[in-house]
Coordinates of C-alpha atoms and ligand atoms in Angstrom, one line a residue:
X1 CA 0.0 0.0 0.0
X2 CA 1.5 3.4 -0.5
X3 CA 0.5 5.8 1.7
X4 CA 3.7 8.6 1.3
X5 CA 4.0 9.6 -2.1
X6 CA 6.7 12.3 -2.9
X7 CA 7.3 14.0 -6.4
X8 CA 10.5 15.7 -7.5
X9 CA 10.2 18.7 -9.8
X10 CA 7.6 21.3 -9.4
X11 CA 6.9 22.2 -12.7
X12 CA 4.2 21.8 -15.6
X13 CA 3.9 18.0 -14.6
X14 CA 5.0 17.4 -11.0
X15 CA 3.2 20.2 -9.1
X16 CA -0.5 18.5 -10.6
X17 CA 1.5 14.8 -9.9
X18 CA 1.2 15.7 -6.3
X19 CA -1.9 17.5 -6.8
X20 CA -4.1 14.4 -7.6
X21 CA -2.1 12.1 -5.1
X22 CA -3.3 14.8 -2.3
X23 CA -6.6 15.0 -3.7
X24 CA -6.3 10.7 -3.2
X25 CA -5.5 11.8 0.6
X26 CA -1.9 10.5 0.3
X27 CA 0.8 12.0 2.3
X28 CA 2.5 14.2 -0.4
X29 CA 6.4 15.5 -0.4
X30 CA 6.8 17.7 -3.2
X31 CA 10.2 18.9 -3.8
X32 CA 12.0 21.5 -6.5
X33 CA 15.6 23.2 -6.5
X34 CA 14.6 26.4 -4.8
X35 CA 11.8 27.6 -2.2
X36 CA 10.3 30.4 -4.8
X37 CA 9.7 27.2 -7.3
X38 CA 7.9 25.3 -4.6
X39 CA 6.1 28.3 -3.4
X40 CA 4.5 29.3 -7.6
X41 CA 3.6 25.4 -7.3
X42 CA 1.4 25.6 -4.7
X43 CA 0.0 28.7 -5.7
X44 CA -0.8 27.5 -9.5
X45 CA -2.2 24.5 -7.4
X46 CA -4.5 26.6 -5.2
X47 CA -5.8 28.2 -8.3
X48 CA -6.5 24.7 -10.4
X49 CA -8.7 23.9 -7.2
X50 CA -10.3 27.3 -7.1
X51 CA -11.3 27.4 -10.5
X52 CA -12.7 23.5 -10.6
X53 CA -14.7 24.3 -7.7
X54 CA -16.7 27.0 -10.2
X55 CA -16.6 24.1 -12.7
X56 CA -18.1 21.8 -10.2
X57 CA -15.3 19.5 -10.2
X58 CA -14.2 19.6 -6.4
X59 CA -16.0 20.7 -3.7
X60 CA -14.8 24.0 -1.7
X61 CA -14.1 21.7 1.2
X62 CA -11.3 20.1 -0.2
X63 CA -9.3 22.9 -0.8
X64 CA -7.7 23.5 2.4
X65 CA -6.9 19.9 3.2
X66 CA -5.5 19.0 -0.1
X67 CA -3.1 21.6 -0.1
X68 CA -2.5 20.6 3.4
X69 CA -1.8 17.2 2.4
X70 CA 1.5 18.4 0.2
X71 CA 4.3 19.3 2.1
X72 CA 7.2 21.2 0.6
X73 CA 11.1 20.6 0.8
X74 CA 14.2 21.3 -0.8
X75 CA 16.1 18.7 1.2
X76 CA 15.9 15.2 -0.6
X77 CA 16.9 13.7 2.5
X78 CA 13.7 14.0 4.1
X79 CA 12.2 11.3 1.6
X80 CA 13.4 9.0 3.5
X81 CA 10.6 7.6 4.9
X82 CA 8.3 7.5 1.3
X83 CA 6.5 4.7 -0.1
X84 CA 6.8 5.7 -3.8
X85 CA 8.9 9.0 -5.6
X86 CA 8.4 9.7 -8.9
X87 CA 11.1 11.7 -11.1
X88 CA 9.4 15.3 -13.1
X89 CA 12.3 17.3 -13.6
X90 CA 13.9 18.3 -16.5
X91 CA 13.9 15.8 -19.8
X92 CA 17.8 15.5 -19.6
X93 CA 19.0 12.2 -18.5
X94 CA 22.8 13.3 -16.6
X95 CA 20.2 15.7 -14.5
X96 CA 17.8 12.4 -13.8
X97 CA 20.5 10.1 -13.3
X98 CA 22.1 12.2 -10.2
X99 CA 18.7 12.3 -8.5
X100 CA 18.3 8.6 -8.9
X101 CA 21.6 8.0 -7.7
X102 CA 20.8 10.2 -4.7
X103 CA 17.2 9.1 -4.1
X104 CA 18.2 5.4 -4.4
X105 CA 20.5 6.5 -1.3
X106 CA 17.6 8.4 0.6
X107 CA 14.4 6.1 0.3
X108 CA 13.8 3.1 2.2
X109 CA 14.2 -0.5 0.6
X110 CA 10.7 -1.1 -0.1
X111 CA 10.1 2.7 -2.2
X112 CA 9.4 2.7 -6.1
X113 CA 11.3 5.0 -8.2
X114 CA 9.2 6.4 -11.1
X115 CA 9.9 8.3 -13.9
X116 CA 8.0 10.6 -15.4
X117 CA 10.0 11.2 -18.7
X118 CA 8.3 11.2 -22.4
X119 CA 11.4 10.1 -24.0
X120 CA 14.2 8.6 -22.4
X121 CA 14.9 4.2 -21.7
X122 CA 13.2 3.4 -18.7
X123 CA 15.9 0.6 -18.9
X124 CA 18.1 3.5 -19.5
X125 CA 17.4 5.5 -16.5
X126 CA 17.3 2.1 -14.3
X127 CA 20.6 2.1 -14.5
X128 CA 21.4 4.7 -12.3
X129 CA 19.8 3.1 -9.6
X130 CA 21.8 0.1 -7.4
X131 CA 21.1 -3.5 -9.0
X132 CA 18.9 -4.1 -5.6
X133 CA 16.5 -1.3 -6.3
X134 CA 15.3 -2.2 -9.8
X135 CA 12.7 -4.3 -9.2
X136 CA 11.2 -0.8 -8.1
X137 CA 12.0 1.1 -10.6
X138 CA 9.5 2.1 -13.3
X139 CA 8.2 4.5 -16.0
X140 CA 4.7 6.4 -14.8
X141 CA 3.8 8.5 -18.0
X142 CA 1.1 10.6 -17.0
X143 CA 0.0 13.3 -19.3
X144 CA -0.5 17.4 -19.2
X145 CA -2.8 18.5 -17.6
X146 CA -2.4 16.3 -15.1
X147 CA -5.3 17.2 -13.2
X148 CA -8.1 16.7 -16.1
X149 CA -5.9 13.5 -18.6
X150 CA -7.1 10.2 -16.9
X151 CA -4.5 8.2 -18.3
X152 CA -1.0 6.7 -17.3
X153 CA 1.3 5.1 -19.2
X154 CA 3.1 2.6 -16.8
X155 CA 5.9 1.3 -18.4
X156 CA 8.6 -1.4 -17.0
X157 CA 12.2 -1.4 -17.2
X158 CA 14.3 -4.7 -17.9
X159 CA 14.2 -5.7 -14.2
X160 CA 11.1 -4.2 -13.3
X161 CA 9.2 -6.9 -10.8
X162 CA 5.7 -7.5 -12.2
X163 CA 4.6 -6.6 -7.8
X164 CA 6.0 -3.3 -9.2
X165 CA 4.3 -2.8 -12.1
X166 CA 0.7 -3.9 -10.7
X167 CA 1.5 -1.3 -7.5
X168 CA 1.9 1.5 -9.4
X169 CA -1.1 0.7 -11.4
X170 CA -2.7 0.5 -8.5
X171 CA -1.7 3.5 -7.6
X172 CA -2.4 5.5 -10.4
X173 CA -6.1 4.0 -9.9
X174 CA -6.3 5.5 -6.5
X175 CA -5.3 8.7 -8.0
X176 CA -8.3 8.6 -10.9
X177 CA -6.1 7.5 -13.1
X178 CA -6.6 4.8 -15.9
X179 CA -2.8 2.9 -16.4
X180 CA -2.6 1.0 -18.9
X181 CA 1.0 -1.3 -19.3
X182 CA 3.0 -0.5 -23.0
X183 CA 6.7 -1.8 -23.9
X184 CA 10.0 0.3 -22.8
X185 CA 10.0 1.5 -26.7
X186 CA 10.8 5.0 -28.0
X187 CA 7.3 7.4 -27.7
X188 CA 6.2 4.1 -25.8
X189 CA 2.3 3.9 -27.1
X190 CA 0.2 7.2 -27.2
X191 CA 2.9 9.4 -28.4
X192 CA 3.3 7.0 -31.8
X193 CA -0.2 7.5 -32.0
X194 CA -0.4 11.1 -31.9
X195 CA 2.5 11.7 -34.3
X196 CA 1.7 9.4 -36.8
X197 CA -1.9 11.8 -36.8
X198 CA 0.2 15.1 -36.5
X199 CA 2.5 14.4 -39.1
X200 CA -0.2 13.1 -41.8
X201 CA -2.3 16.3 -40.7
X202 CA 0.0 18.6 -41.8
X203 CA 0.9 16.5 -44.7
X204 CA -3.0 17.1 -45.5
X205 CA -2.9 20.9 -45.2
X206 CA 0.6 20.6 -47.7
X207 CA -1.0 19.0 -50.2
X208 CA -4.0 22.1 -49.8
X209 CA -6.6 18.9 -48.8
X210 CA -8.0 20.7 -46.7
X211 CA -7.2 23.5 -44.0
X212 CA -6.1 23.4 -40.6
X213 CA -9.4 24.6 -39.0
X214 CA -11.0 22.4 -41.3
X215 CA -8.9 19.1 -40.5
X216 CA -9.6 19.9 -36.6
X217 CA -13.2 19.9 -37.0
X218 CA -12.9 16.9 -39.2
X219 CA -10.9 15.0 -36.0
X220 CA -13.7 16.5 -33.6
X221 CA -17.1 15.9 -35.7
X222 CA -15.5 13.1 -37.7
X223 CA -13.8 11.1 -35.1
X224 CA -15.3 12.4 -31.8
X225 CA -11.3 13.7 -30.7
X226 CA -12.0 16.6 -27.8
X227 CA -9.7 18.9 -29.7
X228 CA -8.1 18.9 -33.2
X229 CA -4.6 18.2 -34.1
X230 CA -3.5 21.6 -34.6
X231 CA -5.1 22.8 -31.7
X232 CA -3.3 20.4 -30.0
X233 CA 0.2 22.0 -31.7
X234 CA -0.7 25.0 -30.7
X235 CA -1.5 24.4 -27.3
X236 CA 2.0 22.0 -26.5
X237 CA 3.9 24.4 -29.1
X238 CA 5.5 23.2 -32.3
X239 CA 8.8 22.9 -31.4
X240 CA 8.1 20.3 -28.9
X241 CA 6.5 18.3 -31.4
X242 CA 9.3 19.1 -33.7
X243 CA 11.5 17.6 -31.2
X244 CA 9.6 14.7 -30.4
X245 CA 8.8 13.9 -33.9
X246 CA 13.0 13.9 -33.9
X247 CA 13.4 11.1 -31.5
X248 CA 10.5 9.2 -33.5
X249 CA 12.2 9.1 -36.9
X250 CA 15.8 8.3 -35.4
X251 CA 14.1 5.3 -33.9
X252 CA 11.4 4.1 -36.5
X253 CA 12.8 6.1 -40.1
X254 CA 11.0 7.4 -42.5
X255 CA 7.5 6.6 -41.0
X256 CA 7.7 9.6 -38.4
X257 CA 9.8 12.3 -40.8
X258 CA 8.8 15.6 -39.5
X259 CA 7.2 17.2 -42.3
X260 CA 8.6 20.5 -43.9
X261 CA 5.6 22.7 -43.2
X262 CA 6.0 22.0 -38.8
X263 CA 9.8 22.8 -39.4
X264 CA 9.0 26.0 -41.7
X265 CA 6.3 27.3 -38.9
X266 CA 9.3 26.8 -36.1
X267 CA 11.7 28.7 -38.3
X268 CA 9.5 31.8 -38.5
X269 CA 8.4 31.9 -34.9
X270 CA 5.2 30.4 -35.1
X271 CA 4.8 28.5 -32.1
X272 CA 1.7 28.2 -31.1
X273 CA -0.7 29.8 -28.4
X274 CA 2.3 31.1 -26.5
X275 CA 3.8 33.0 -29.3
X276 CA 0.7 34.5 -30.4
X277 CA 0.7 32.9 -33.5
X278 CA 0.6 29.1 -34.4
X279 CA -1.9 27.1 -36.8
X280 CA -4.1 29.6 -35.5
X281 CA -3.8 33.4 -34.4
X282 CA -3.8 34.4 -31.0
X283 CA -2.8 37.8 -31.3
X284 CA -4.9 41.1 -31.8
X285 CA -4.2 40.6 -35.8
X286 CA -6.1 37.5 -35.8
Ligands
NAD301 N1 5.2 18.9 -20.4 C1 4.5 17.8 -20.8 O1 3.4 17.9 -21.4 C2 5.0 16.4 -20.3 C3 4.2 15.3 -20.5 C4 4.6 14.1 -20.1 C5 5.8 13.9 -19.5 N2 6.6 15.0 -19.4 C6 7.9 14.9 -18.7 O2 7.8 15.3 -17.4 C7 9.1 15.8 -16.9 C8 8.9 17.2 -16.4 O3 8.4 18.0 -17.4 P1 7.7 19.4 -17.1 O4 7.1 19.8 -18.4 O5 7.0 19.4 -15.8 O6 9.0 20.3 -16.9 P2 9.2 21.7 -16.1 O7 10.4 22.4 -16.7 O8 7.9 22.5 -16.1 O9 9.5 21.3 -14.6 C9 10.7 20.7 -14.2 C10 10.9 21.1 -12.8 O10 12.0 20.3 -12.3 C11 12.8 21.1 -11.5 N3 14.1 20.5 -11.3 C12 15.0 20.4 -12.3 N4 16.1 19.7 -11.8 C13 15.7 19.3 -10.5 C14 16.4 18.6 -9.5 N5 17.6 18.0 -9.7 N6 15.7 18.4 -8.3 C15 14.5 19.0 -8.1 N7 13.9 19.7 -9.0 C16 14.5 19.9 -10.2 C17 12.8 22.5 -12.2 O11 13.2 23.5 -11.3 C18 11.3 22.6 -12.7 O12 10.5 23.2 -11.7 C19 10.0 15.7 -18.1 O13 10.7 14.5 -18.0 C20 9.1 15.7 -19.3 O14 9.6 15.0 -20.4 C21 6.2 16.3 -19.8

């Protein structure tokens, strides 16, 4: 059973991580490099719960003691008594592999390691945890935003016990999650998916099929998707999908070549929502 539940990295991902294992009345440590990080966390945190109390989705009750329930530190040392940790912090594995070095130190015997990452090994990152630890150690791919995407992807490494695997499911479960188990392989499931839909969208709007509003109301009235693949680009940004698209085609070739149009709207700036200006226009010229 785990009952102590810390998160490392209090960004995008982590801070909602802990938010939905406090909102599951675990006992949540949630930790970042500096006090000022931690602090914006459980602000943003304060104001996910806020506004789903207008939108029905918690009751006011719950605010106080779920924010309650996640405790702060900047010491790793005090995870020492946790039943599970899972990894957020940034997608570079030198950074990830100190921590699990460190946390492997730290946590008691029986404590998962998780890792959050979208693109590294699993198998990878086990290794930078002591040969008796990975039997705990395992991928948790949950997606953003945390708080409202039911799913996780829990994904074993080489040694990963199968106790491990069906804990953290478990686990996810307890959190409102929905885990379902996919392979150690590069994009593991849903991000294959998506990409092999982002890249022939675009390819659509290249060869002038159809447009980009029109191919997102195609995905949404056609195929019942909540939001259209360019909506979706321009909510994560290009670039990122640039880059994942990257680490597709060096795995699986020519299948997941980025197309030229996604590079050519990176080059000029056109991000997405952030930038003012994606698929769609954000800005006051729009
Ligand atoms: N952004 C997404 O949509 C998404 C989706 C699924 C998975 N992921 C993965 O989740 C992880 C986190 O992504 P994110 O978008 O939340 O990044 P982010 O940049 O928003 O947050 C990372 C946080 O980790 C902190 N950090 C960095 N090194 C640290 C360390 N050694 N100790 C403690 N804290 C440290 C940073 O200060 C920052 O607050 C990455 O591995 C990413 O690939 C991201």
């Amino acid at each position: 059973m785990i009952n102590k539940v810390g998160v490392v990295g209090a960004g995008l991902m982590g801070s909602e991580i802990a938010l939905v294992f406090a909102l599951a009345a675990k006992d949540v440590l949630l930790s970042d490099n500096s006090e000022p990080a931690l602090a914006r966390a459980k602000s943003k945190l304060e104001g996910i719960l806020q506004r789903g109390v207008g939108r029905g989705f918690y009751e006011a009750d719950q605010i106080g003691p779920t924010l309650a329930r996640i405790n702060t530190t900047t010491d790793l040392g005090e995870y020492a008594d946790r039943d599970m940790v899972i990894e957020a912090v940034y997608e570079d594995e030198s950074v990830k592999a100190k921590l699990f070095e460190a946390l492997d130190r730290i946590v008691p015997a029986h404590c998962i390691i998780a890792s959050n990452t979208s693109s590294i090994s699993i198998t990878a990152l086990s290794s930078h945890v002591s040969a008796q630890r990975r039997g705990c150690f395992v991928g948790t791919h949950f997606f953003s935003p945390v708080s409202r995407m039911k799913l996780v992807e829990v994904i074993p490494a080489m040694d990963t016990s199968e106790e491990t695997v069906q804990t953290a499911i478990a686990v996810c479960g307890e959190a409102g999650k929905t885990a379902i188990k996919v392979k150690d392989v590069v994009g593991f499931a849903v991000n294959r998916v998506l990409h092999a839909l982002v890249i022939e969208a675009v390819r659509l709007v290249e060869e002038g099929v159809a447009t980009p509003q029109d191919i997102d109301l195609a995905c949404k009235l056609g195929l019942g998707h909540p939001i259209g693949p360019f909506q979706l680009l321009d909510a994560t940004q290009n670039s990122l999908s640039l880059q994942v698209q990257g680490i597709l085609h060096d795995a699986y070739g020519e299948r997941f070549k980025p197309r030229p149009l996604l590079k050519q709207m990176v080059q000029a700036g056109y991000n997405g929502k952030k930038s003012g200006r994606g698929w769609y226009r954000y800005d006051d010229n729009g």
